[in-house]
Coordinates of C-alpha atoms in Angstrom, one line a residue:
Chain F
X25 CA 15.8 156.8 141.3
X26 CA 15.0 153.5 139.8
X27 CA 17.7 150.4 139.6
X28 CA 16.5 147.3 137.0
X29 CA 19.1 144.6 136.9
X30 CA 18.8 141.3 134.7
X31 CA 19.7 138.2 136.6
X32 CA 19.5 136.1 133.5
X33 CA 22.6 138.8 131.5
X34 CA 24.8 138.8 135.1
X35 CA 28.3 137.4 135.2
X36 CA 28.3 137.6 138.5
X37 CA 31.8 140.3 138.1
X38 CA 30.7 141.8 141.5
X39 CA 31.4 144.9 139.8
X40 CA 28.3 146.7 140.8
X41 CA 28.8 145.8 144.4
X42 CA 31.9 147.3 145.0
X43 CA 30.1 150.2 143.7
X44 CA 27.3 150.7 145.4
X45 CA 27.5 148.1 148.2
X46 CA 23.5 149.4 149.6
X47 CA 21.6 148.7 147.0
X48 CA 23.6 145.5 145.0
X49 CA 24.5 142.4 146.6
X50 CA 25.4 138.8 145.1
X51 CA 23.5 135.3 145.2
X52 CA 25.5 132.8 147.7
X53 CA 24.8 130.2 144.9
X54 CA 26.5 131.8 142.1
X55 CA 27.2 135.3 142.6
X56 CA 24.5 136.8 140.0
X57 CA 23.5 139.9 141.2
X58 CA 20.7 140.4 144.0
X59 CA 19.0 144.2 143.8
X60 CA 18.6 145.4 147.7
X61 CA 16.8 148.3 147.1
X62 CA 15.1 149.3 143.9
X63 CA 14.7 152.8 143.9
X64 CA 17.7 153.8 145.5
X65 CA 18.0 158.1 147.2
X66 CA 19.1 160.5 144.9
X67 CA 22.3 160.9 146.3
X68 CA 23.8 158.0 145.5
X69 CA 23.3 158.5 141.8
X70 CA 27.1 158.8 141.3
X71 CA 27.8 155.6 142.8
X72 CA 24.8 153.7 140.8
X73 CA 25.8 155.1 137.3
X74 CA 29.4 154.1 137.4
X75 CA 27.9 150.6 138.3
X76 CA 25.9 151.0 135.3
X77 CA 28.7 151.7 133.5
X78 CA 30.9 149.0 134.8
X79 CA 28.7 146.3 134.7
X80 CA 30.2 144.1 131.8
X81 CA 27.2 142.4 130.9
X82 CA 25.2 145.6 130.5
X83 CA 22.7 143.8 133.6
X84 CA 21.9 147.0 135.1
X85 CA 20.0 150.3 134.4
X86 CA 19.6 153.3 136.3
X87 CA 16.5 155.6 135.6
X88 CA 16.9 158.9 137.6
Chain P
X30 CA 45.1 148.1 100.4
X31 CA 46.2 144.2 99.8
X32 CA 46.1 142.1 103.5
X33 CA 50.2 141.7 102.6
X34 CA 50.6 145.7 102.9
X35 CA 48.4 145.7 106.1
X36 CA 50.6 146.5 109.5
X37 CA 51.0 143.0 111.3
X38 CA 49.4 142.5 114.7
X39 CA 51.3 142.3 117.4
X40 CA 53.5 145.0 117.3
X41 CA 56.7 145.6 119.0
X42 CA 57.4 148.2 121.8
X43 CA 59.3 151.0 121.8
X44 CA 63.2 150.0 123.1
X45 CA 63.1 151.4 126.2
X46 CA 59.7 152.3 127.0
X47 CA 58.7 148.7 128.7
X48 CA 55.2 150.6 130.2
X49 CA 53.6 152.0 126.9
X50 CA 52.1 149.8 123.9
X51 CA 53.4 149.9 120.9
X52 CA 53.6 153.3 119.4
X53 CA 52.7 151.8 116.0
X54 CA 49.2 151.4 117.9
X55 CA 49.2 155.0 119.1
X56 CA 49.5 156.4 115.1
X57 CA 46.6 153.7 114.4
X58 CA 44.6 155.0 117.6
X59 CA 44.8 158.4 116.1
X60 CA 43.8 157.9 112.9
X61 CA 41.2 155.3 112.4
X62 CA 38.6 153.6 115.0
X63 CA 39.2 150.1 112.8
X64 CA 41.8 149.0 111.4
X65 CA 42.5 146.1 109.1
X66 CA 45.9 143.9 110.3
X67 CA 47.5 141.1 109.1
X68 CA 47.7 137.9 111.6
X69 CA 50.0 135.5 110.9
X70 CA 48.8 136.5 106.9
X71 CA 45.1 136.5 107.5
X72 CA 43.3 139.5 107.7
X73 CA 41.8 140.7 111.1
X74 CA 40.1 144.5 112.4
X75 CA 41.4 145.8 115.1
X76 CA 39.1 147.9 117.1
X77 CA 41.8 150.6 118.6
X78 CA 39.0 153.0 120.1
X79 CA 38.1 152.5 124.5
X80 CA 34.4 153.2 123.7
X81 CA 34.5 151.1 121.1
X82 CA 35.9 148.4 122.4
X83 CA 33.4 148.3 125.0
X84 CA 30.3 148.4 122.4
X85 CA 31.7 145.7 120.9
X86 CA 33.2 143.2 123.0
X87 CA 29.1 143.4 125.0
X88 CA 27.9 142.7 121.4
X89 CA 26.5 138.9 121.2
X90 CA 27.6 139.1 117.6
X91 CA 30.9 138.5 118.3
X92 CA 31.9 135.4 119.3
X93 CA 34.9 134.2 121.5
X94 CA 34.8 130.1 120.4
X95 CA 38.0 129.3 119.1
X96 CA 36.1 127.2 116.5
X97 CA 34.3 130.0 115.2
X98 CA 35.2 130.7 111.3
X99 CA 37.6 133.8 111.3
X100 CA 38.6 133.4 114.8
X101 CA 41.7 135.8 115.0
X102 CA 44.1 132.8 116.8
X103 CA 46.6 134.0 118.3
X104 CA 49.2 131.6 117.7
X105 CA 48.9 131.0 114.1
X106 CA 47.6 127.6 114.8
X107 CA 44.7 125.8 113.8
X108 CA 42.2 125.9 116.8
X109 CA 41.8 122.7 117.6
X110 CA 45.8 122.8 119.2
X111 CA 44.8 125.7 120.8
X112 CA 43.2 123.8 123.3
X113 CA 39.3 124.0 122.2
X114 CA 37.9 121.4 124.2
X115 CA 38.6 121.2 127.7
X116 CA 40.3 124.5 128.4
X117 CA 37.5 126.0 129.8
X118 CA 34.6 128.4 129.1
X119 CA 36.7 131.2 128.1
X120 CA 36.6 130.0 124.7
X121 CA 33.1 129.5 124.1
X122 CA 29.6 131.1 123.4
X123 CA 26.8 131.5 125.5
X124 CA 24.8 129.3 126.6
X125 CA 27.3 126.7 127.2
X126 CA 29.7 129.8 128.5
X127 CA 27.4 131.0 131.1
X128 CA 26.4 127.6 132.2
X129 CA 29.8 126.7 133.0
X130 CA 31.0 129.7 134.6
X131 CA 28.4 129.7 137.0
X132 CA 29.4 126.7 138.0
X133 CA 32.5 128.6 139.9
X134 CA 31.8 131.5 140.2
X135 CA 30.6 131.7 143.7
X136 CA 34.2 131.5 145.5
X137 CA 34.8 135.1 143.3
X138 CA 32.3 136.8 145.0
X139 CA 33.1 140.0 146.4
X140 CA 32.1 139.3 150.1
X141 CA 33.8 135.5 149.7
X142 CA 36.7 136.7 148.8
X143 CA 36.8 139.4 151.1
X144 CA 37.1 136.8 154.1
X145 CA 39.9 135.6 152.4
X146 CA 41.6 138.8 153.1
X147 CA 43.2 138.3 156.4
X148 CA 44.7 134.8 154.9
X149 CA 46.4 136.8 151.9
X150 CA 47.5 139.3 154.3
X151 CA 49.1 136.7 156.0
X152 CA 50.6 135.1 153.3
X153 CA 52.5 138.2 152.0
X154 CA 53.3 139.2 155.8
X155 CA 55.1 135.7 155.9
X156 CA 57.0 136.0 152.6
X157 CA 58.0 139.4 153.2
X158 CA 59.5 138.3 156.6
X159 CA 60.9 135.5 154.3
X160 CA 62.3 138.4 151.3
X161 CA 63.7 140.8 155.1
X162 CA 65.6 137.3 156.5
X163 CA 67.1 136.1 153.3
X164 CA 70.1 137.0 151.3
X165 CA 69.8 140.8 149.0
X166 CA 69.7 141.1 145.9
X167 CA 67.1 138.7 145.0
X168 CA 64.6 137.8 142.1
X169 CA 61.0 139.2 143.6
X170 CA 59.5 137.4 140.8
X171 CA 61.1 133.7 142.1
X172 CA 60.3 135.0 145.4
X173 CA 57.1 137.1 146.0
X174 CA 55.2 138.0 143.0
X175 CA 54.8 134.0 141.7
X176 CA 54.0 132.4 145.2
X177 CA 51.4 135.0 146.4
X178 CA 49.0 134.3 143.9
X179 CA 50.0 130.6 143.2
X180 CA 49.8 130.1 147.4
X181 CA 46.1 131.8 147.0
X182 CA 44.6 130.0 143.9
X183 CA 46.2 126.3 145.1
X184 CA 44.5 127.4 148.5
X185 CA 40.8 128.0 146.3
X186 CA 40.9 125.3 144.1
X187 CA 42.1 122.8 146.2
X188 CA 45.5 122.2 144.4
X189 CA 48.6 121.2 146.6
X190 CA 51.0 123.9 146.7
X191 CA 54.0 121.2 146.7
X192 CA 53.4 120.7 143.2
X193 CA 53.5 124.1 142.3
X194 CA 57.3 123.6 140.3
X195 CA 54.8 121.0 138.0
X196 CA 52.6 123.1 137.2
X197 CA 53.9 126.6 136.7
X198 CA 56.7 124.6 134.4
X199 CA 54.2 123.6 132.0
X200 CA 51.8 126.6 132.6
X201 CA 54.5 128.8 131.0
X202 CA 54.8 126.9 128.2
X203 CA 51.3 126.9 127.8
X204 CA 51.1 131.1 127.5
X205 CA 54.3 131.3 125.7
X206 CA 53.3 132.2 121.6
X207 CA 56.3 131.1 120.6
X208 CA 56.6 127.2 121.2
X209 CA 55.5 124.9 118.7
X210 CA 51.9 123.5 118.8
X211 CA 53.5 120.3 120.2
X212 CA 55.1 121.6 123.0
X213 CA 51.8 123.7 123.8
X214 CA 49.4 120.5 123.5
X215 CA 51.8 118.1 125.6
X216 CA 52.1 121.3 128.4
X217 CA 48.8 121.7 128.3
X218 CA 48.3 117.1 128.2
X219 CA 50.4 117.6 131.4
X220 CA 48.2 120.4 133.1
X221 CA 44.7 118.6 132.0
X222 CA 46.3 115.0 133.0
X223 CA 47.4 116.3 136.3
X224 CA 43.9 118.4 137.1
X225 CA 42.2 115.3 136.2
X226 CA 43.5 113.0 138.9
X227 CA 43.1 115.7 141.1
X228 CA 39.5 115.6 140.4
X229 CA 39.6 111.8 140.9
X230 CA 40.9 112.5 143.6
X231 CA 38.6 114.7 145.0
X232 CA 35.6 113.0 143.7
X233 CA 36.3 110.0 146.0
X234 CA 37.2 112.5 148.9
X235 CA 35.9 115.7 148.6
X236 CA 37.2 119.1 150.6
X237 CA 36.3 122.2 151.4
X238 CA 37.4 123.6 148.2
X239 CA 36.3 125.0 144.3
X240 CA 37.3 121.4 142.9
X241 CA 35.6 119.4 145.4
X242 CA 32.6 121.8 144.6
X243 CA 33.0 120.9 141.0
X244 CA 32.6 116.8 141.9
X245 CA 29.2 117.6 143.1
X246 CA 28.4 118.7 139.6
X247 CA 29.7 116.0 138.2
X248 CA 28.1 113.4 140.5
X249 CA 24.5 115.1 139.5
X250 CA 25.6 114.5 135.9
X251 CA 25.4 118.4 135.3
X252 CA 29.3 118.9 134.5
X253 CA 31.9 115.9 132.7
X254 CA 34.7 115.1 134.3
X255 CA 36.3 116.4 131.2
X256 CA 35.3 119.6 131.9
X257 CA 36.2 120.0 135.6
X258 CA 39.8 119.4 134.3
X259 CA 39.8 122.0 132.1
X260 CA 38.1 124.6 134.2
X261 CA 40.8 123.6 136.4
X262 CA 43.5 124.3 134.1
X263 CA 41.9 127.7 133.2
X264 CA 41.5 129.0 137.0
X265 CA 44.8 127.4 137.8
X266 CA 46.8 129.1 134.7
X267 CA 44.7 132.5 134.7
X268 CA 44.8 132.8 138.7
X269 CA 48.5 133.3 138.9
X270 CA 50.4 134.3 135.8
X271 CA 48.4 137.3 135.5
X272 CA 48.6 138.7 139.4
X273 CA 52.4 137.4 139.7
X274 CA 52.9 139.3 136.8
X275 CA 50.7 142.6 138.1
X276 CA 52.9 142.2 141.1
X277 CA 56.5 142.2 139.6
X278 CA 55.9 144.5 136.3
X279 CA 53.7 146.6 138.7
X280 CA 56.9 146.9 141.9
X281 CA 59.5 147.7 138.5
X282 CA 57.0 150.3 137.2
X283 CA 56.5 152.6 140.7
X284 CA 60.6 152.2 141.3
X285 CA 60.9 153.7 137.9
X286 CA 58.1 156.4 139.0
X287 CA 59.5 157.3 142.2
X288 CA 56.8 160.1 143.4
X289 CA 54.2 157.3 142.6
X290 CA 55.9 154.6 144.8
X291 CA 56.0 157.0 147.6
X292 CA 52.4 157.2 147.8
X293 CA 52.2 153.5 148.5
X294 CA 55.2 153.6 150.3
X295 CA 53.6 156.4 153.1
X296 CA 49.9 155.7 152.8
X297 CA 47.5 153.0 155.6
X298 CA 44.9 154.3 153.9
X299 CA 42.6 151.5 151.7
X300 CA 41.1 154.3 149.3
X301 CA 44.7 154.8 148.3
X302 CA 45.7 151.6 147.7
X303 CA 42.4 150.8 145.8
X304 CA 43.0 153.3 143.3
X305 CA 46.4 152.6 142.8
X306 CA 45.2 149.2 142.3
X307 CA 42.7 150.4 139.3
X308 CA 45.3 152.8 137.9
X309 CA 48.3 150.4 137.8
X310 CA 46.0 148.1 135.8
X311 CA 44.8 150.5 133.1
X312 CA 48.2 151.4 132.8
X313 CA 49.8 148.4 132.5
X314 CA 47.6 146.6 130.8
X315 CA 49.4 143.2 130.7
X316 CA 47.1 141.2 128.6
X317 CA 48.9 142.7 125.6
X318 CA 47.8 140.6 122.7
X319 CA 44.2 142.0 122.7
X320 CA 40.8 140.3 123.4
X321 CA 40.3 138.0 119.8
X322 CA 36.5 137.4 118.5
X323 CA 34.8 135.8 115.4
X324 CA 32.2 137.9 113.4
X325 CA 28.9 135.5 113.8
X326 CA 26.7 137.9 111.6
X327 CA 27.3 141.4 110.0
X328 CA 27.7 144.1 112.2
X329 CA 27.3 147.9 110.8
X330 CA 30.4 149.9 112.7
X331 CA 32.3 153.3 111.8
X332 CA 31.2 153.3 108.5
X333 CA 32.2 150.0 107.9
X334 CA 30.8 146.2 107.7
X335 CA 32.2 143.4 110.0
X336 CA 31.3 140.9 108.0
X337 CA 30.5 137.2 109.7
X338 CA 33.4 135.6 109.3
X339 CA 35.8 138.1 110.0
X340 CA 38.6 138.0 112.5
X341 CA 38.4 141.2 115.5
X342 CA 41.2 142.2 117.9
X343 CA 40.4 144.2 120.9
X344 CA 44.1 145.9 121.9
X345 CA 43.0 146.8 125.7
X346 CA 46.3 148.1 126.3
X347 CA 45.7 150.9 124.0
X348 CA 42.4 151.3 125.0
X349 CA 43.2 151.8 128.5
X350 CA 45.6 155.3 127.2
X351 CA 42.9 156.6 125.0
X352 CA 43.0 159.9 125.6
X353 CA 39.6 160.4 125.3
X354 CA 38.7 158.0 128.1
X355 CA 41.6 158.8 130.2
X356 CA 43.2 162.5 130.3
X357 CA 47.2 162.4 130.2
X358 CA 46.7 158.6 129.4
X359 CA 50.0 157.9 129.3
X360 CA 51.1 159.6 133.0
X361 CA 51.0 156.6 136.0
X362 CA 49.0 159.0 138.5
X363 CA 47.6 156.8 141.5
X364 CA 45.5 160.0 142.4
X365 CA 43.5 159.3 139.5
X366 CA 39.6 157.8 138.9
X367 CA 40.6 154.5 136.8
X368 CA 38.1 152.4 137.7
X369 CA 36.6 152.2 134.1
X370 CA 39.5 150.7 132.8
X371 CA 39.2 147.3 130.5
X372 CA 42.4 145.8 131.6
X373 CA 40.5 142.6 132.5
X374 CA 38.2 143.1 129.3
X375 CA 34.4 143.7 128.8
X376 CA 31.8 142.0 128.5
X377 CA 30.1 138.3 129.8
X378 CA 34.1 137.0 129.4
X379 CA 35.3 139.8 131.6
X380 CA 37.7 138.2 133.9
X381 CA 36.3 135.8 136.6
X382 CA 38.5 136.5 138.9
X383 CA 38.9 140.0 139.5
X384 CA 37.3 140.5 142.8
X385 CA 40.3 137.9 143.8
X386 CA 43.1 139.7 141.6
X387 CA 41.9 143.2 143.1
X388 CA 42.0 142.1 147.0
X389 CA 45.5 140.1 146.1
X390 CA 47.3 143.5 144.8
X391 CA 45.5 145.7 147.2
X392 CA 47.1 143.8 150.1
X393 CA 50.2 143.3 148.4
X394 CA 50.5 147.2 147.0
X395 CA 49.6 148.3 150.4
X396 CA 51.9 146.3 152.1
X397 CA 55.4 145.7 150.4
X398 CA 56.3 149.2 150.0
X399 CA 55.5 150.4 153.0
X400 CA 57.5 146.8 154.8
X401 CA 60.5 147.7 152.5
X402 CA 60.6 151.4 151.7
X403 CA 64.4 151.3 150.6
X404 CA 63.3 148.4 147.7
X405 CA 64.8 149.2 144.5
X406 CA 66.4 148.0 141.4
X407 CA 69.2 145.5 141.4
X408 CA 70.2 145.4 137.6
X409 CA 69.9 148.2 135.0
X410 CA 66.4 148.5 133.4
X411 CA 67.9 147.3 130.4
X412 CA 69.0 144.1 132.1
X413 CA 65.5 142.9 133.1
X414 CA 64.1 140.2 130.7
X415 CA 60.1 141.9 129.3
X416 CA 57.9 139.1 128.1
X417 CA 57.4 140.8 124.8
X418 CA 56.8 137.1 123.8
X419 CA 54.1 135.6 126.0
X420 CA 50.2 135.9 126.4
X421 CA 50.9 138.1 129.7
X422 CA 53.4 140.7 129.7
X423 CA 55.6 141.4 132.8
X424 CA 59.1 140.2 133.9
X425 CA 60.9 136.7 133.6
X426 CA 63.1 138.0 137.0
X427 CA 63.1 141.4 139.1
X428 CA 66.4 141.4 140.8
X429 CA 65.6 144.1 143.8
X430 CA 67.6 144.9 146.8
X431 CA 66.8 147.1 149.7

């Protein structure tokens, strides 16, 4: 799988870290997202498209 | 149709039915994904659909500055008495939005306000041990739900908690719709006066705290004083009217739901509690009076054209019991997935502080029910006082006994 984020769209809503808590964490500074791991195993797909999907600022994409 | 024969927005409740939106909303829901209302005689759409609320309120098109021709006010009043200026970067566009809000968001992350967990924990523990020693009935509202979050945010921001009867006096006038523009502007005068010598205050003698953090911004020219206040009027305001309100409306609605307040009541287990966190929020929803944008350009939607200029209403509470998002929207069921719900809106003005409202009602869902398992109703439901009127919906008082 593939994970993009875009620091620049990010609210910093910690969203996708309550998600999926391996593969997003947040900036000390500000809280804009930080991607951990950018192509993610398969079997957290579940986890990474609801973070997809929660993100309000439409920062992240998930290619499987 | 003429705007004069268009359904006016709000509408009221059913009598009796304190959970559920208006059912006025529910016919609309059903038959059209956009509306046109009438707002205090202007025309506004109201997007009724969850999906499309969500397309929508991420849409840059839209615009949430007060200023903005169209904007859907929600008082009536013109915008500069709604507070423009100095209330924050809730009502404004990007870039100046973003900007500022970065400027605080930091203490919101989700691993900063995770350490502040065993603190809130404390704080409840100590007010329930308060609620146990004191005299039965009495008003949760007075007693629990408003100090829990006001004890945490004063704690954040660096506010003293002994002033607390100052400012949650004029922070209720300041969400109430129906006091007159005067009364608003001189609550929130009060609220921007007060956070100002704070940040005077703080400028000459910084703390460990989100206002002391703003001074630095200010000493590096990167933030006006002006604009500290009012970011501290906004967090102050928006970080406990709406959790003190989760709290109370939250306790009445599981007493009323008796098989759902017996899951709290009997579970130690956090997955529990955080999905009857997520699911008490889509359900109640109490941000009742919709997200409000102004049209910047034309926008193609359902067949019709938002045209720039035009007024939009997002109704989140009847998004969050589309039955097309959410099966059997209308059943409380803390079993259920209700994470995606828009209770604190979409989009880059989604709530700032919902890491921080989330831990707050996790540890007080998972810990007042389970500390008082005989807690119930001390007046007839049709005693308790709804804030049908204000920004927030919830309860003036809860009188509980145990």
């Amino acid at each position: 799988m593939k994970v993009i984020v875009d620091q620049d769209r990010c609210v910093a809503s910690g969203q996708c870290v309550l998600a999926a808590a391996e593969v997003f964490d947040q900036r000390d500074e500000d809280g804009v997202v930080v991607l951990l791991d950018e192509n993610p195993p398969a079997e957290l797909a579940r986890d990474l498209h609801h973070a997809e999907a929660v993100c309000p600022a439409l920062a992240i994409v998930v290619e499987d | 149709m003429t705007i004069d024969e268009a359904p006016a927005y709000p509408m009221a409740r059913a009598a009796g039915c304190p959970f559920d939106p208006p059912p006025r909303l529910r016919e609309l829901q059903a038959e059209s994904p956009l509306v046109k209302v009438r707002v205090f005689g202007r025309p506004a759409w109201l997007v009724t659909r969850y999906a499309d609320q969500r397309a929508l309120l991420a849409d840059a098109r839209l615009s949430s500055d007060v200023t903005s021709p169209g904007y859907p006010s929600p008082t009536g009043a013109p915008p500069k008495s709604d507070g423009g200026v100095g209330i924050g970067f809730i009502l404004m566009d990007d870039p100046e939005h973003a900007r500022l809000r970065r400027m605080v968001t930091a203490p919101f992350m989700v691993k900063r306000v995770e350490a502040m967990r065993p603190a809130v924990q404390r704080i409840v523990d100590d007010l329930i041990d308060d609620l146990l020693a004191g005299p039965k009935p009495v008003d949760l509202m007075e007693a629990f739900a408003l100090p829990v979050p006001s004890l945490v945010i004063c704690r954040l921001l660096g506010v003293p908690y002994t002033d607390h009867d100052f400012f949650q006096q004029n922070s209720k006038q300041l969400i109430r719709l129906d006091v007159s523009p005067e009364q608003r502007a001189t609550a929130h005068g009060n609220l921007a006066g007060y956070l100002d010598n704070l940040v005077g205050a703080k400028l000459a003698d910084p703390g460990d705290d989100l206002l002391s953090g703003l001074t630095e911004r200010i000493k590096a020219g990167e933030l006006s004083r002006q604009d500290a206040a009012g970011m501290g009027v906004l967090l102050l305001l928006a970080g406990h009217e709406t959790t003190a309100n989760m709290i109370a409306l939250g306790t009445l609605a599981l007493l009323e739901h008796p098989e759902q307040f017996a899951v709290l009541r009997d579970t130690t287990d956090p997955a529990v509690v955080k999905g009857a966190v997520e699911e008490l929020l889509r359900y109640l929803n109490i941000t009742h009076n919709g997200r409000r944008r102004a049209v910047l350009a034309d926008i193609e939607f359902e067949g019709q054209v938002l045209r720039a200029g035009d007024g939009v209403i997002f109704p989140n509470d009847i998004g969050n019991r589309d039955p097309a998002a959410f099966p059997d929207p209308d059943r409380l069921d803390l079993g259920r997935d209700a994470r995606r719900h828009v209770a604190f809106g979409f989009g880059v003005h989604q709530c700032l502080g919902q890491p921080l409202a989330r831990m707050e009602l996790q540890v007080v869902y998972g810990t007042l029910y389970r500390r008082i398992p005989t807690l119930r109703r001390a007046a007839e439901l049709a005693e308790i006082p709804f804030k049908h009127d204000g920004s927030v919906y919830g309860v003036h008082a809860l009188p509980v006994t145990w």
